[in-house]
Amino acid sequence: MSDCLFCKIAAGEIPSTCVYEDEDVFAFRDINPQAPVHVLVVPKIHIGSVSEINSENAAAASRCLEVIGGIAEKEGLENGYRVISNCGPDAGQTVHHLHFHILGGVKMGEKIV
Ligand code: 5GP
Ligand code: ZN
């Protein structure tokens, strides 16, 4: 999608601090971190959110999940971390390109789940 922020970041058209990249996945530091480690993992193809995952694009979404463990290990999150994907307005999704937040480096406080 030509006007999608995370499509542009994943394509290197907008600068970011990349922590992982392969053919299908791009991961970078959140610009407004909510924890000492806050990484966003996105598919390189445009998928709007979890709601738009289907049989055609599921492999790209799944690749994001596959690499999270390795990123967390590299970031030193051996004590654990949280993975969040906001989907739609009630969840507060602000960027409409599927992304998984990896949050860690601190003991999580109040739990929502
Ligand atoms: P959402 O609220 O959609 O789940 O998460 C979007 C995330 O993208 C937010 O945590 C926000 O800080 C991050 N973000 C928004 N714009 C940029 C940007 O230009 N660069 C980076 N690295 N992160 C961004
Ligand atoms: Zn996109």
Short mmCIF file of N, CA and C in Angstrom, two decimals, residues 4-16 18 20-28 40-46 97-98:
data_model
loop_
_atom_site.label_atom_id
_atom_site.label_comp_id
_atom_site.label_asym_id
_atom_site.label_seq_id
_atom_site.Cartn_x
_atom_site.Cartn_y
_atom_site.Cartn_z
N CYS A 4 1.08 3.66 3.26
CA CYS A 4 1.13 3.01 4.57
C CYS A 4 2.49 3.22 5.23
N LEU A 5 2.48 3.76 6.43
CA LEU A 5 3.72 4.07 7.17
C LEU A 5 4.60 2.83 7.33
N PHE A 6 4.02 1.72 7.77
CA PHE A 6 4.86 0.55 8.04
C PHE A 6 5.29 -0.15 6.75
N CYS A 7 4.53 -0.04 5.68
CA CYS A 7 5.03 -0.52 4.38
C CYS A 7 6.29 0.25 4.01
N LYS A 8 6.25 1.57 4.24
CA LYS A 8 7.41 2.41 3.89
C LYS A 8 8.60 2.12 4.78
N ILE A 9 8.35 1.91 6.08
CA ILE A 9 9.45 1.58 7.00
C ILE A 9 10.05 0.23 6.61
N ALA A 10 9.20 -0.75 6.33
CA ALA A 10 9.69 -2.10 5.98
C ALA A 10 10.48 -2.08 4.68
N ALA A 11 10.14 -1.15 3.80
CA ALA A 11 10.86 -1.04 2.51
C ALA A 11 12.11 -0.16 2.63
N GLY A 12 12.35 0.40 3.82
CA GLY A 12 13.52 1.25 4.02
C GLY A 12 13.33 2.65 3.47
N GLU A 13 12.10 3.01 3.12
CA GLU A 13 11.84 4.35 2.56
C GLU A 13 11.73 5.40 3.65
N ILE A 14 11.39 4.96 4.86
CA ILE A 14 11.37 5.84 6.04
C ILE A 14 12.33 5.22 7.04
N PRO A 15 13.23 6.02 7.61
CA PRO A 15 14.24 5.45 8.51
C PRO A 15 13.64 4.88 9.80
N SER A 16 14.28 3.84 10.29
CA SER A 16 13.90 3.24 11.57
C SER A 16 15.13 2.54 12.10
N CYS A 18 16.36 -0.72 12.80
CA CYS A 18 16.04 -2.13 12.50
C CYS A 18 16.75 -3.05 13.49
N TYR A 20 15.86 -6.60 13.12
CA TYR A 20 15.82 -7.88 12.42
C TYR A 20 15.19 -7.66 11.06
N GLU A 21 15.74 -8.36 10.06
CA GLU A 21 15.12 -8.30 8.74
C GLU A 21 15.39 -9.59 8.00
N ASP A 22 14.38 -10.10 7.32
CA ASP A 22 14.60 -11.18 6.35
C ASP A 22 13.68 -10.91 5.15
N GLU A 23 13.52 -11.89 4.32
CA GLU A 23 12.75 -11.72 3.08
C GLU A 23 11.30 -11.30 3.35
N ASP A 24 10.75 -11.78 4.45
CA ASP A 24 9.32 -11.61 4.72
C ASP A 24 8.99 -10.65 5.84
N VAL A 25 9.96 -10.39 6.73
CA VAL A 25 9.68 -9.73 8.01
C VAL A 25 10.65 -8.58 8.23
N PHE A 26 10.13 -7.52 8.86
CA PHE A 26 10.98 -6.40 9.28
C PHE A 26 10.63 -6.10 10.73
N ALA A 27 11.64 -5.91 11.58
CA ALA A 27 11.41 -5.59 12.99
C ALA A 27 12.26 -4.38 13.37
N PHE A 28 11.66 -3.46 14.11
CA PHE A 28 12.33 -2.19 14.39
C PHE A 28 11.85 -1.65 15.74
N LEU A 40 8.70 -3.55 17.22
CA LEU A 40 7.54 -3.84 16.37
C LEU A 40 7.97 -4.81 15.28
N VAL A 41 7.20 -5.86 15.10
CA VAL A 41 7.49 -6.87 14.08
C VAL A 41 6.38 -6.82 13.05
N VAL A 42 6.74 -6.61 11.78
CA VAL A 42 5.73 -6.45 10.73
C VAL A 42 6.05 -7.34 9.54
N PRO A 43 5.00 -7.80 8.84
CA PRO A 43 5.25 -8.47 7.56
C PRO A 43 5.60 -7.43 6.50
N LYS A 44 6.42 -7.82 5.54
CA LYS A 44 6.78 -6.86 4.48
C LYS A 44 5.61 -6.61 3.54
N ILE A 45 4.72 -7.58 3.42
CA ILE A 45 3.52 -7.32 2.61
C ILE A 45 2.49 -6.62 3.48
N HIS A 46 1.62 -5.85 2.85
CA HIS A 46 0.61 -5.12 3.61
C HIS A 46 -0.54 -6.04 4.02
N HIS A 97 -1.34 -1.43 9.63
CA HIS A 97 -0.50 -2.46 9.00
C HIS A 97 -0.19 -3.42 10.14
N LEU A 98 -0.51 -4.69 9.95
CA LEU A 98 -0.33 -5.69 11.01
C LEU A 98 1.03 -5.54 11.69
#
